[in-house]
Coordinates of C-alpha atoms in Angstrom, one line a residue:
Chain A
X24 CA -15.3 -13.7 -2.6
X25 CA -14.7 -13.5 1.0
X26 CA -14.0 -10.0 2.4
X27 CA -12.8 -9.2 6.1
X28 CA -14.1 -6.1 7.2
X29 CA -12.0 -5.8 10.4
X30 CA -9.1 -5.2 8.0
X31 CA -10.8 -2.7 5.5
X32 CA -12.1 -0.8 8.8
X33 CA -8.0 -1.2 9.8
X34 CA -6.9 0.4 6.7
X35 CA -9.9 3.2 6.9
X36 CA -8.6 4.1 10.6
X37 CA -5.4 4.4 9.2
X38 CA -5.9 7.1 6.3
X39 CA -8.6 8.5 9.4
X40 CA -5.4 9.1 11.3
X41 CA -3.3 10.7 8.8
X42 CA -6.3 13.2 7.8
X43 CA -6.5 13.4 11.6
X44 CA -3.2 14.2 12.3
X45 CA -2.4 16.3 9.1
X46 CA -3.3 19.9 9.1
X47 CA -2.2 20.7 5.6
X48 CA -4.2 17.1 4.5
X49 CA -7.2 18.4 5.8
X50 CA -7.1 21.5 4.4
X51 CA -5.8 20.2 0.6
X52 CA -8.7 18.3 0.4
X53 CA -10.8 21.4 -0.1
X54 CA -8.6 24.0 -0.7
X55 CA -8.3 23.6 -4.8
X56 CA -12.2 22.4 -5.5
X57 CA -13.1 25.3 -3.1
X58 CA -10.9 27.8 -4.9
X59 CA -12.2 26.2 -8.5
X60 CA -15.7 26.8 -7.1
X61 CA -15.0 30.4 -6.5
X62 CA -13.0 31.1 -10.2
X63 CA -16.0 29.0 -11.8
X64 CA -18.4 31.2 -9.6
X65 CA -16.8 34.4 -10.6
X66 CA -16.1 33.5 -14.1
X67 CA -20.5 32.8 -14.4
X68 CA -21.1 35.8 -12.7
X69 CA -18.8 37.9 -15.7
X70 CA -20.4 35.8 -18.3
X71 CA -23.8 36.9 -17.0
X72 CA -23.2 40.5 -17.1
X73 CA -22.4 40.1 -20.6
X74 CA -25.6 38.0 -21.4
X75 CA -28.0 38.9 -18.9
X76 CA -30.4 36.5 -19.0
X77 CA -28.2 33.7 -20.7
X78 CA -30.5 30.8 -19.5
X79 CA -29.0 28.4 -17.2
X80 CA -25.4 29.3 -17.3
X81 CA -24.9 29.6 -13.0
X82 CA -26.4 26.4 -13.2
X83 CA -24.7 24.2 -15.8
X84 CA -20.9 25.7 -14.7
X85 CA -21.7 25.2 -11.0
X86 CA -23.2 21.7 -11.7
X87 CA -20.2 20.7 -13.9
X88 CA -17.7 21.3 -11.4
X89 CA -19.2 20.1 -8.6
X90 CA -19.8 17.1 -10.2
X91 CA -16.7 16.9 -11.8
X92 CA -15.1 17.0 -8.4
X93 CA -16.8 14.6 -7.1
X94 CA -15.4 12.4 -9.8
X95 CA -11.5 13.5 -9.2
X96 CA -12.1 13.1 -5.7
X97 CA -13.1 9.0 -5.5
X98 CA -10.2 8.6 -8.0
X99 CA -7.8 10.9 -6.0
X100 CA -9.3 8.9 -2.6
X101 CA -7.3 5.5 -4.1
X102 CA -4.5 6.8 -5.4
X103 CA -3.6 9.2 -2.9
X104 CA -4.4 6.7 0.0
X105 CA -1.8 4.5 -2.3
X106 CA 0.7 6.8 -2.9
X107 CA 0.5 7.6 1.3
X108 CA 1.8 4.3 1.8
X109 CA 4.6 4.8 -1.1
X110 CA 5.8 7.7 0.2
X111 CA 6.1 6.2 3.7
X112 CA 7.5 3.2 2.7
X113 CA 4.9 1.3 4.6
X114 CA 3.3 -0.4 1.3
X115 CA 5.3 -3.7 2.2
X116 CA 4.2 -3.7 5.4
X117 CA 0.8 -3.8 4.1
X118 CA 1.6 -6.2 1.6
X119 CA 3.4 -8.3 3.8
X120 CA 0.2 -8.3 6.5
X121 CA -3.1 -10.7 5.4
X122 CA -4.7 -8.0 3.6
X123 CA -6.2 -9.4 0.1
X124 CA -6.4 -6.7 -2.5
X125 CA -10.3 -6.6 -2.4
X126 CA -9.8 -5.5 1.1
X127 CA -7.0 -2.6 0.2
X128 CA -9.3 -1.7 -2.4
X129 CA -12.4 -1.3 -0.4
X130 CA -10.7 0.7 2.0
X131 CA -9.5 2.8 -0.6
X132 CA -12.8 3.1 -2.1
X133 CA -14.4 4.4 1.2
X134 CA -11.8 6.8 1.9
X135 CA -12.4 8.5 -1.6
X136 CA -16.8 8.2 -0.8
X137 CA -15.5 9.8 2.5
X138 CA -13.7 12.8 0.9
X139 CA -16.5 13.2 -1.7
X140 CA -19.0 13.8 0.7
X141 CA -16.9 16.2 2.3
X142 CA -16.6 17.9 -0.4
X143 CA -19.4 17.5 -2.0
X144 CA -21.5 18.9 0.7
X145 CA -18.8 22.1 1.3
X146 CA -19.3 22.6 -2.2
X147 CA -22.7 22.7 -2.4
X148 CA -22.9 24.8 0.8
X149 CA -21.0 27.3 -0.9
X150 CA -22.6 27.1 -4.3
X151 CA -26.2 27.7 -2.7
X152 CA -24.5 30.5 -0.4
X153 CA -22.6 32.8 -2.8
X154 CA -24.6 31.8 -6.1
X155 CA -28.1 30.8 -5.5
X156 CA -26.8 27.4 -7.0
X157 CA -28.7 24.4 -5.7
X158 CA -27.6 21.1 -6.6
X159 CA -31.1 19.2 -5.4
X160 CA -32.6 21.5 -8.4
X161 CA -31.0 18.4 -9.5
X162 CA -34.0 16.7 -8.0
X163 CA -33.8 12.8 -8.1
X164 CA -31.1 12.0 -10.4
X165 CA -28.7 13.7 -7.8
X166 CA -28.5 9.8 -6.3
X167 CA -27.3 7.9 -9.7
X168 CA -25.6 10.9 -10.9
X169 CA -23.4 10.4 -7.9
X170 CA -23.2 7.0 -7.6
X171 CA -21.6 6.8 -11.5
X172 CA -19.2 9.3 -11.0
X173 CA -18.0 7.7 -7.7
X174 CA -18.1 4.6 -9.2
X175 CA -16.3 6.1 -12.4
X176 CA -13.6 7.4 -10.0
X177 CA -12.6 4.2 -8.1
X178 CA -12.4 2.8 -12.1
X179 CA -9.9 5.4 -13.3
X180 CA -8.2 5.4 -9.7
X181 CA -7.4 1.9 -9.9
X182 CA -6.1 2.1 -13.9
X183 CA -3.9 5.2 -12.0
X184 CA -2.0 2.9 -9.4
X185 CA -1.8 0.2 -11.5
X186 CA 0.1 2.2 -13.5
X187 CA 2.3 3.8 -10.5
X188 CA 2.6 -0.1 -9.7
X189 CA 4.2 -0.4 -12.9
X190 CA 6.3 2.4 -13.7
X191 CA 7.7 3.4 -9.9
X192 CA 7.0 6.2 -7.8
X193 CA 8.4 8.5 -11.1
X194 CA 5.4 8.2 -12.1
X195 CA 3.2 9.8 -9.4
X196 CA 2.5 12.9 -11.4
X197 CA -0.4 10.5 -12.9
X198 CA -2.6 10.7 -10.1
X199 CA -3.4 14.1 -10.7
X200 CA -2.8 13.8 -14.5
X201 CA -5.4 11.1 -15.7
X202 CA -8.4 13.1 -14.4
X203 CA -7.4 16.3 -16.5
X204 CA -6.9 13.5 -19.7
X205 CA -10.2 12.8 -19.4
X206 CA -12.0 16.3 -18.9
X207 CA -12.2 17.5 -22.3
X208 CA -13.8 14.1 -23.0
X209 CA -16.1 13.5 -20.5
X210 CA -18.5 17.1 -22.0
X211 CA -18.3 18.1 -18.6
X212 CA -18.7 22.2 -19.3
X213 CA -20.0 21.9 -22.6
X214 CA -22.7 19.3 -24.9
X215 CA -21.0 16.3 -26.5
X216 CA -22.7 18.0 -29.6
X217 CA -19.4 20.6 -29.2
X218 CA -16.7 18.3 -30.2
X219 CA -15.8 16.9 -33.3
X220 CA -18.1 14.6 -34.8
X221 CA -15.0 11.6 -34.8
X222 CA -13.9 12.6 -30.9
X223 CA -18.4 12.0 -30.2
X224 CA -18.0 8.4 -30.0
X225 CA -15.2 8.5 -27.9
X226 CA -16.8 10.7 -25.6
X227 CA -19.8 8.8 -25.4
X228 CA -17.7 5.8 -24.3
X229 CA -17.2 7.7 -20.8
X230 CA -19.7 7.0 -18.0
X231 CA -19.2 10.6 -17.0
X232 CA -20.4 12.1 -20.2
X233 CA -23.3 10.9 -20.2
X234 CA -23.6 12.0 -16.1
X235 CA -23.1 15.6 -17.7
X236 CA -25.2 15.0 -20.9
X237 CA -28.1 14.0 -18.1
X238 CA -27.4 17.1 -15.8
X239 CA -27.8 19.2 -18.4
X240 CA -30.8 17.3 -19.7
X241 CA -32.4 18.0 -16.2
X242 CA -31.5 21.9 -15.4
X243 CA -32.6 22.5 -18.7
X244 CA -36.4 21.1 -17.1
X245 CA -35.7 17.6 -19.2
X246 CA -37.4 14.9 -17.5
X247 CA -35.5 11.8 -15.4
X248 CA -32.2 10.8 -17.6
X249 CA -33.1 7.1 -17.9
X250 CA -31.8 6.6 -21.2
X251 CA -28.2 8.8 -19.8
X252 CA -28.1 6.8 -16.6
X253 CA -28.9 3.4 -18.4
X254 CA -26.2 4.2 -20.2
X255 CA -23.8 5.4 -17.8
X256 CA -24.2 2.8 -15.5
X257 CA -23.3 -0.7 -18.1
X258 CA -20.5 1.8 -19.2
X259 CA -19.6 2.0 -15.3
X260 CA -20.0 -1.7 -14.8
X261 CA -17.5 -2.6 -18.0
X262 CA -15.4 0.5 -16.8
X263 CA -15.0 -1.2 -12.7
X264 CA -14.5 -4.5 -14.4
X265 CA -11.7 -3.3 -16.6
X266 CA -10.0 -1.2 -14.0
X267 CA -10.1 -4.0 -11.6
X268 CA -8.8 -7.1 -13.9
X269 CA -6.0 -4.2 -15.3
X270 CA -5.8 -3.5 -11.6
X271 CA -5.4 -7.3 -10.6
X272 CA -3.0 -8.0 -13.5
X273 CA -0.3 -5.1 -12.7
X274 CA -0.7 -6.4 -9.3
X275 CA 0.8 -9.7 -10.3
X276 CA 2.8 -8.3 -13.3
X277 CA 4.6 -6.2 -10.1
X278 CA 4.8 -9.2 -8.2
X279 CA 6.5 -11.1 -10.9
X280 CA 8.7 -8.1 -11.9
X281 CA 9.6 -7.7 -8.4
X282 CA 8.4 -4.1 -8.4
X283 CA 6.3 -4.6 -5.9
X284 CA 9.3 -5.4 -3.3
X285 CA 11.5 -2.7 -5.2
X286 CA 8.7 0.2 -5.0
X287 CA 8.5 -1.1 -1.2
X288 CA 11.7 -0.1 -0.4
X289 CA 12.4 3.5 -2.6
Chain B
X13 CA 1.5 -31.0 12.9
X14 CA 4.8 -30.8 10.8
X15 CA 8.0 -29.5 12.8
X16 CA 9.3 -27.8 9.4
X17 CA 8.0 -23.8 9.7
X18 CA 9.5 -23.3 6.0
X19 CA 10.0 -25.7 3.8
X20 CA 11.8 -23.9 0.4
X21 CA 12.6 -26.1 -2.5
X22 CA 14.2 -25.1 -5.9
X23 CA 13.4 -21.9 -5.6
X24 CA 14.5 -19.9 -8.6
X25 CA 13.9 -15.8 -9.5
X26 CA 15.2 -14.7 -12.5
X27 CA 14.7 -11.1 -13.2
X28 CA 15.3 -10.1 -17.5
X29 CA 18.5 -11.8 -17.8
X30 CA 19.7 -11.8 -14.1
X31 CA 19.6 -15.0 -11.7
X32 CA 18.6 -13.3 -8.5
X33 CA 17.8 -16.6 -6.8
X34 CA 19.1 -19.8 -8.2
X35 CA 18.0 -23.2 -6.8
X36 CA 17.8 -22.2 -3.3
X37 CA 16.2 -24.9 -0.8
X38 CA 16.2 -24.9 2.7
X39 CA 14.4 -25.4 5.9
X40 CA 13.6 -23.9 9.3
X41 CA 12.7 -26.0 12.0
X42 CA 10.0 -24.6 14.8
X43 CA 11.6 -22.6 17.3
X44 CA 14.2 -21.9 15.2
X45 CA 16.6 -19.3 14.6
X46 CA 17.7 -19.2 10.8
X47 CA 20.3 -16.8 9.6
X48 CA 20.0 -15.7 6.0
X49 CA 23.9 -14.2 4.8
X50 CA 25.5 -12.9 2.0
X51 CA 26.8 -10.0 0.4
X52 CA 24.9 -7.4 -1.2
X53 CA 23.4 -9.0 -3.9
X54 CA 23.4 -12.9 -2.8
X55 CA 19.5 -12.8 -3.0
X56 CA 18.7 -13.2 0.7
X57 CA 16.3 -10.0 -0.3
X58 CA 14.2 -11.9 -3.0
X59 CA 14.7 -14.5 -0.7
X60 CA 12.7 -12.8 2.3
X61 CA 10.2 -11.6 -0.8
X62 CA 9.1 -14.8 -2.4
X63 CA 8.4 -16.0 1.4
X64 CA 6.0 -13.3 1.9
X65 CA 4.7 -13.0 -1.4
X66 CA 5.9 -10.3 -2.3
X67 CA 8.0 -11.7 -5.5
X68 CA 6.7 -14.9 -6.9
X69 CA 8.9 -17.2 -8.0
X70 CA 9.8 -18.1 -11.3
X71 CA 10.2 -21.8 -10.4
X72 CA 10.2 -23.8 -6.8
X73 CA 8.4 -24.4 -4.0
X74 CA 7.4 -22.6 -0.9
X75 CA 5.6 -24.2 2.0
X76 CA 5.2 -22.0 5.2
X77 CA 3.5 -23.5 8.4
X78 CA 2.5 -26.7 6.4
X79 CA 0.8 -24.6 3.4
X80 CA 1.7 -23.0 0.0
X81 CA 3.0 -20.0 -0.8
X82 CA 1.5 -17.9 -2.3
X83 CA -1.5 -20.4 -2.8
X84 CA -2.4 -19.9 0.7
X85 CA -1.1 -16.4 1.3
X86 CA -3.7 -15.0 3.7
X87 CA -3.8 -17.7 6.1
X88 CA 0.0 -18.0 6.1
X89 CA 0.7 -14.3 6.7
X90 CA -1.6 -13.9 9.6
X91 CA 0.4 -16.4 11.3
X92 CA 3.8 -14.5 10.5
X93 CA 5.5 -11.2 10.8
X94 CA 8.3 -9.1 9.1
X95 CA 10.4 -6.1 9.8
X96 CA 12.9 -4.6 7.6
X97 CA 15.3 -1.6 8.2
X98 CA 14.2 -0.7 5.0
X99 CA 10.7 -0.5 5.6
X100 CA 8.7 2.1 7.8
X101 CA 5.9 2.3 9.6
X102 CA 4.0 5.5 8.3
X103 CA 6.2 8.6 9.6
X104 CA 2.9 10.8 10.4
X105 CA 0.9 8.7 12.6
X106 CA 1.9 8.3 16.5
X107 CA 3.7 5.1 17.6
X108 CA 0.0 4.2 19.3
X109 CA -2.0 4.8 16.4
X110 CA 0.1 2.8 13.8
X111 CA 0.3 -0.3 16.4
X112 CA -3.5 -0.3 16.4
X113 CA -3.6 0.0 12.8
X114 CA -1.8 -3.2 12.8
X115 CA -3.6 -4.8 15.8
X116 CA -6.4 -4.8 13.5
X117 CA -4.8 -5.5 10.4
X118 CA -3.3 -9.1 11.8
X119 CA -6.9 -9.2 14.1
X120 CA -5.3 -9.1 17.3
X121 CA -7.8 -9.6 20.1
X122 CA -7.2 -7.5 23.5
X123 CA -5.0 -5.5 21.3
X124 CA -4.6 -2.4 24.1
X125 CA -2.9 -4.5 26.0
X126 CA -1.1 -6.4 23.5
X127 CA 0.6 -2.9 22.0
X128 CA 1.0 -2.0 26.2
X129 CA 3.0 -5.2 26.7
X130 CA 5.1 -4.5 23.7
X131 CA 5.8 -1.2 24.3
X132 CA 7.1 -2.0 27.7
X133 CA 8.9 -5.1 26.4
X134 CA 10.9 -2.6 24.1
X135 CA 11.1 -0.2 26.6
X136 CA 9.4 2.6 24.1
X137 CA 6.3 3.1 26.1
X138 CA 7.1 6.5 26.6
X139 CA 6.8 7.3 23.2
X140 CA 3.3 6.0 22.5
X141 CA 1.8 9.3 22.0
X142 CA 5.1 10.5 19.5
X143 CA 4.9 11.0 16.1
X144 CA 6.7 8.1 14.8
X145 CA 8.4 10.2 12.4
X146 CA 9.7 12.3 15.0
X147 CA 11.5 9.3 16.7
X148 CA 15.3 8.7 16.3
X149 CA 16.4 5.3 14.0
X150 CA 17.0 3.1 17.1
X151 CA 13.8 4.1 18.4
X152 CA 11.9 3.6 15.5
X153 CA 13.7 0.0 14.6
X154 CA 11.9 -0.7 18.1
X155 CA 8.7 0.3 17.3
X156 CA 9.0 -1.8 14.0
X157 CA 9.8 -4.7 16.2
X158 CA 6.6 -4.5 18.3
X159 CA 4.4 -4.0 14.8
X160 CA 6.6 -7.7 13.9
X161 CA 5.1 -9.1 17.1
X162 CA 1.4 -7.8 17.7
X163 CA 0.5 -10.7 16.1
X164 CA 2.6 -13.5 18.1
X165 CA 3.7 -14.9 14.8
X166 CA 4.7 -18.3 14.6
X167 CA 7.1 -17.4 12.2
X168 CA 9.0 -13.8 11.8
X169 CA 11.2 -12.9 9.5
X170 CA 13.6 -10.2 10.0
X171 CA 15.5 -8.1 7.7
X172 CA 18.4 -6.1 9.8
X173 CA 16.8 -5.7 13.0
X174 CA 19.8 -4.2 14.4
X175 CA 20.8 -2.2 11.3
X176 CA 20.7 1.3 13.5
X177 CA 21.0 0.1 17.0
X178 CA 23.7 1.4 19.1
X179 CA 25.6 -1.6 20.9
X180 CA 23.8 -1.1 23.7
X181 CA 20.0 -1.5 22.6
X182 CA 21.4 -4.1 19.8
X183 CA 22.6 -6.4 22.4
X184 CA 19.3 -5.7 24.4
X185 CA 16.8 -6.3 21.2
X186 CA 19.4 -9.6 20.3
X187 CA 18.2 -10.5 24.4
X188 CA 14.6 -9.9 23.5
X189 CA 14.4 -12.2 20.5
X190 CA 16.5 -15.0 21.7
X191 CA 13.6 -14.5 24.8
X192 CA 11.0 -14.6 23.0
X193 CA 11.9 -17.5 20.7
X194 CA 12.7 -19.3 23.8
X195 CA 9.4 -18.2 25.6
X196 CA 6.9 -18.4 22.4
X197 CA 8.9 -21.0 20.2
X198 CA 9.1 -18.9 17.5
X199 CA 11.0 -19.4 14.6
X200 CA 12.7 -16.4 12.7
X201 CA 15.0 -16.3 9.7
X202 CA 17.2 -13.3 10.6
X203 CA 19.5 -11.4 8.1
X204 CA 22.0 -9.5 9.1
X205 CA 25.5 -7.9 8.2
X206 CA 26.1 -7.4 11.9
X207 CA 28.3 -11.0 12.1
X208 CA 28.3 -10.7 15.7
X209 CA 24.0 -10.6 15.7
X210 CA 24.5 -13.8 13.8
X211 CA 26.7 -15.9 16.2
X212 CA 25.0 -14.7 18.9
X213 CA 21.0 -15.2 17.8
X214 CA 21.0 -17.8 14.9
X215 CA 21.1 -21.5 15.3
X216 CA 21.5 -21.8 12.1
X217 CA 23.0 -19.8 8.7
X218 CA 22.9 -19.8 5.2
X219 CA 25.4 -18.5 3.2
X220 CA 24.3 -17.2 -0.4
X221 CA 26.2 -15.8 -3.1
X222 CA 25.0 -14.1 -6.3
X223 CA 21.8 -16.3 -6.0
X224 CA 23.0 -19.5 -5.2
X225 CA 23.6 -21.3 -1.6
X226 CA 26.9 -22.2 -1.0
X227 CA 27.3 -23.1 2.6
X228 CA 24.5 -24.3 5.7
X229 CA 25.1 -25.3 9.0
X230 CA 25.5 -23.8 12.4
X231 CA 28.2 -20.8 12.9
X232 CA 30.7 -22.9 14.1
X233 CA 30.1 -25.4 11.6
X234 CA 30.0 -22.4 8.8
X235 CA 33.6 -21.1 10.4
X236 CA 35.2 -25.0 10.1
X237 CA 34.0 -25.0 6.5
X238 CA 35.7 -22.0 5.4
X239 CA 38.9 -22.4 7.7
X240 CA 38.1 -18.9 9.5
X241 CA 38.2 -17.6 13.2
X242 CA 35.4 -15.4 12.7
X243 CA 31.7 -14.8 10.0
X244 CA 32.8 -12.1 9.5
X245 CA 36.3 -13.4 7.8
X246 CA 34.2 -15.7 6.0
X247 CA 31.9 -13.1 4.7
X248 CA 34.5 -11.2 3.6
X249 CA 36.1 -13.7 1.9
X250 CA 32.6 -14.9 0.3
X251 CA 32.1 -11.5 -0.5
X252 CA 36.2 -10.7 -2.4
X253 CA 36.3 -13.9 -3.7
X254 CA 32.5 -15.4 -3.7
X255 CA 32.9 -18.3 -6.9
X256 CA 36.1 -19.9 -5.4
X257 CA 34.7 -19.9 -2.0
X258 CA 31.9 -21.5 -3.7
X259 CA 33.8 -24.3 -5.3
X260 CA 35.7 -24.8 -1.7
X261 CA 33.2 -24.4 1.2
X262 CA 30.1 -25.6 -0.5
X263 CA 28.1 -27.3 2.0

């Protein structure tokens, strides 16, 4: 599979210049985890005072949002970057240049690891500044915990604008949406022992959960999270597989629908 | 090397129950000018799709530049262009930046230059460093045209160029093609519902109704057929009275 990285780097510089040249971009991109970071900082802090003591509770809220952003952000990196060129009516003069999807996707992918470390590292700033929170308490999972929930982002971004693809810009609400459908399964604030024993398996099924499972496992002094990050990762692999082959068939479904030319030109 | 630039044949799109395209073939020689009419509706903007891959067929043949559509999409559209009125480039990025972005999309070498020479060409150099949704319509359609030829397609195909041009810079961008068709040899299939761009740029026209080709040749030719002074008599009376015409004037 051939990939041409002068046109992935073309597509980066382009989503470079609009963050460039956008003010209220810029400031988007951390404004809501920043302001989640500061209710989920202040909502620990209450939760403390009424259980002094409560043993790891700063850690596993901070830990859980942070990583949960990073998550939302890689999927938000693809769609967004995908809705920008809906909204500008530009997508057909992507689609009409050389570009293979491979490429749109890549670039896509590295916008969302772009805004993810952005965050990621404001967020952690923070965390350590205002609440003695420090994600490399982590220690060495930190790496493949991040690398799955990036990974699990570009999957579930890709199901997201394949579905946009399908259903039209009307459907645009689902970028931000699909995330949120996924939170109360993915255990991210609370064990996968909390939810009904018929909704565990279904949790299990999400790379993320077993990301959180694993952090947990690992501020409460557990050793490395093989067994979690085994696990996490062949979910990841079937999860990038799936999003990409649904991915590649709305593609052509669109194509063959003539959506693609229609959405082009909303 | 083949002289045919597109070679379409039996090309069908059929959307649920709706015939968009019906059994449209045609071809464009190199170097030349190919007008695509009709009313709204005729199909001229599946057409313009399936030839860029952006609709595939439900049944036909596309070869562009001596390969297949869509079989060979990547290596056909690096040689081409488009430009639509109905397509932007993005609004918040300056006229420079989104050039580049291009440049580097269709791997334009020397591309500073390239978006220089352009710029001047169109006479919109002065609004390099604009926000290219800040620009008026007629300046932007400009702009649009010097994304269509960054790449010095071989072939271009242009939807409307003129669509929000006053007379003036209508007449000068209908100068600038026919210059650099004549200077490049490129070949561009041109729709329009400006009559007048027609007779003046195209060679060439096709005449599609609801799907279907019913007349080719050049304008005059086109006029003969239909027993009118003017296209734009005969698109009107394609477009009031499209199936009779069809029976009549069918090339």
């Amino acid at each position: 599979m051939s990939m041409h990285w002068g046109r992935v780097f073309a597509l980066v510089l382009r989503y470079t210049y609009l963050y460039r040249r956008s003010v209220p971009r810029l400031i988007e991109m951390v404004f809501w985890p920043v302001m989640d970071l500061l209710v989920w900082g202040f909502v620990t802090a209450y939760l403390l005072q009424l259980r002094p003591g409560a043993p790891g509770l700063v850690t596993f809220l901070m830990g859980a949002m942070i990583f949960w952003d990073i998550m939302y952000r890689a999927q938000q990196g693809l769609s967004l970057s995908f809705l920008e060129d809906l909204w500008s009516r530009n997508i057909l003069n992507l689609f009409a240049s050389p570009i293979r999807l491979r490429e749109f996707l890549a670039a896509t992918f590295l916008v969302g690891l772009f805004k993810v470390l952005v965050i990621g590292t404001v967020l952690a700033a923070m965390a350590m500044g205002m609440y003695h929170f420090n994600l490399f308490d982590v220690g060495p999972a930190l790496v493949p915990f991040f690398i799955n929930l990036v990974v699990m982002g570009w999957a579930v971004g890709m199901v997201t604008v394949a579905i946009i693809l399908r259903f039209g810009i009307g459907a645009e609400a689902l970028a931000w949406a699909i995330p949120f459908f996924l939170q109360p399964l993915a255990a991210v604030f609370y064990p996968v022992a909390v939810l009904p024993g018929w909704l565990q398996p279904i949790a299990l099924s999400i790379p993320a959960t077993h990301v959180f499972e694993g952090m947990r496992h690992v501020l409460q002094g557990g050793d490395f999270p093989t067994v979690m990050l085994v696990h996490a990762s062949l979910l990841n692999l079937v999860y990038l597989a799936g999003g990409a082959a649904f991915f590649v068939f709305m593609f052509r479904s669109a194509r063959n629908r003539g959506h693609l030319a229609k959405l082009g030109m909303q | 090397m083949s002289d045919e630039v597109i070679e379409a044949s039996g090309l069908r799109k059929v959307f649920g129950k709706t015939v968009a395209v019906d059994e449209l073939s045609f071809r464009l020689g190199r170097g030349e000018i190919l007008g695509l009419l009709g009313p709204n509706g005729a199909g001229k903007t599946t057409a313009i799709s399936m030839l860029l891959g952006l609709i595939t067929p439900t049944a036909g043949r596309i070869r562009i530049l001596g390969r297949e559509m869509p079989k060979d999409r990547v290596a056909i559209l690096e040689r081409c262009n488009f430009s639509s009125a109905y397509v932007n480039l993005p609004s918040n990025l300056r006229v420079r930046e989104n050039l580049t972005v291009f440049a580097k999309l269709y791997g334009v070498k020397r591309h500073r230059e390239r978006i220089a020479e352009l710029l001047d060409l169109f006479e919109v150099a002065p609004l390099a460093a604009r926000v290219t949704g800040a620009l008026s319509s007629g300046e932007s359609t400009r702009v649009n045209l010097c994304k269509a030829l960054l790449n010095e397609p071989e072939l271009l195909l242009l939807d409307e160029p003129t669509a929000s041009l006053d007379p003036d810079m209508a007449d000068k961008v209908r100068r600038i093609l026919r210059g650099v068709q004549r200077d490049k040899g490129i070949s561009m299939l041109y729709t329009s519902h400006n009559m007048r761009d027609v007779e003046e740029v195209c060679d060439r026209v096709l005449f599609m109704n609801k799907g279907r080709l019913i007349a080719e040749g050049t304008p005059s030719e086109i006029k003969a057929k239909f027993g009118e002074q003017t296209l734009e008599q005969v698109f009107i009376k394609v477009a009031r009275g499209g199936d009779l015409v069809a029976e009549g004037g069918a090339a």
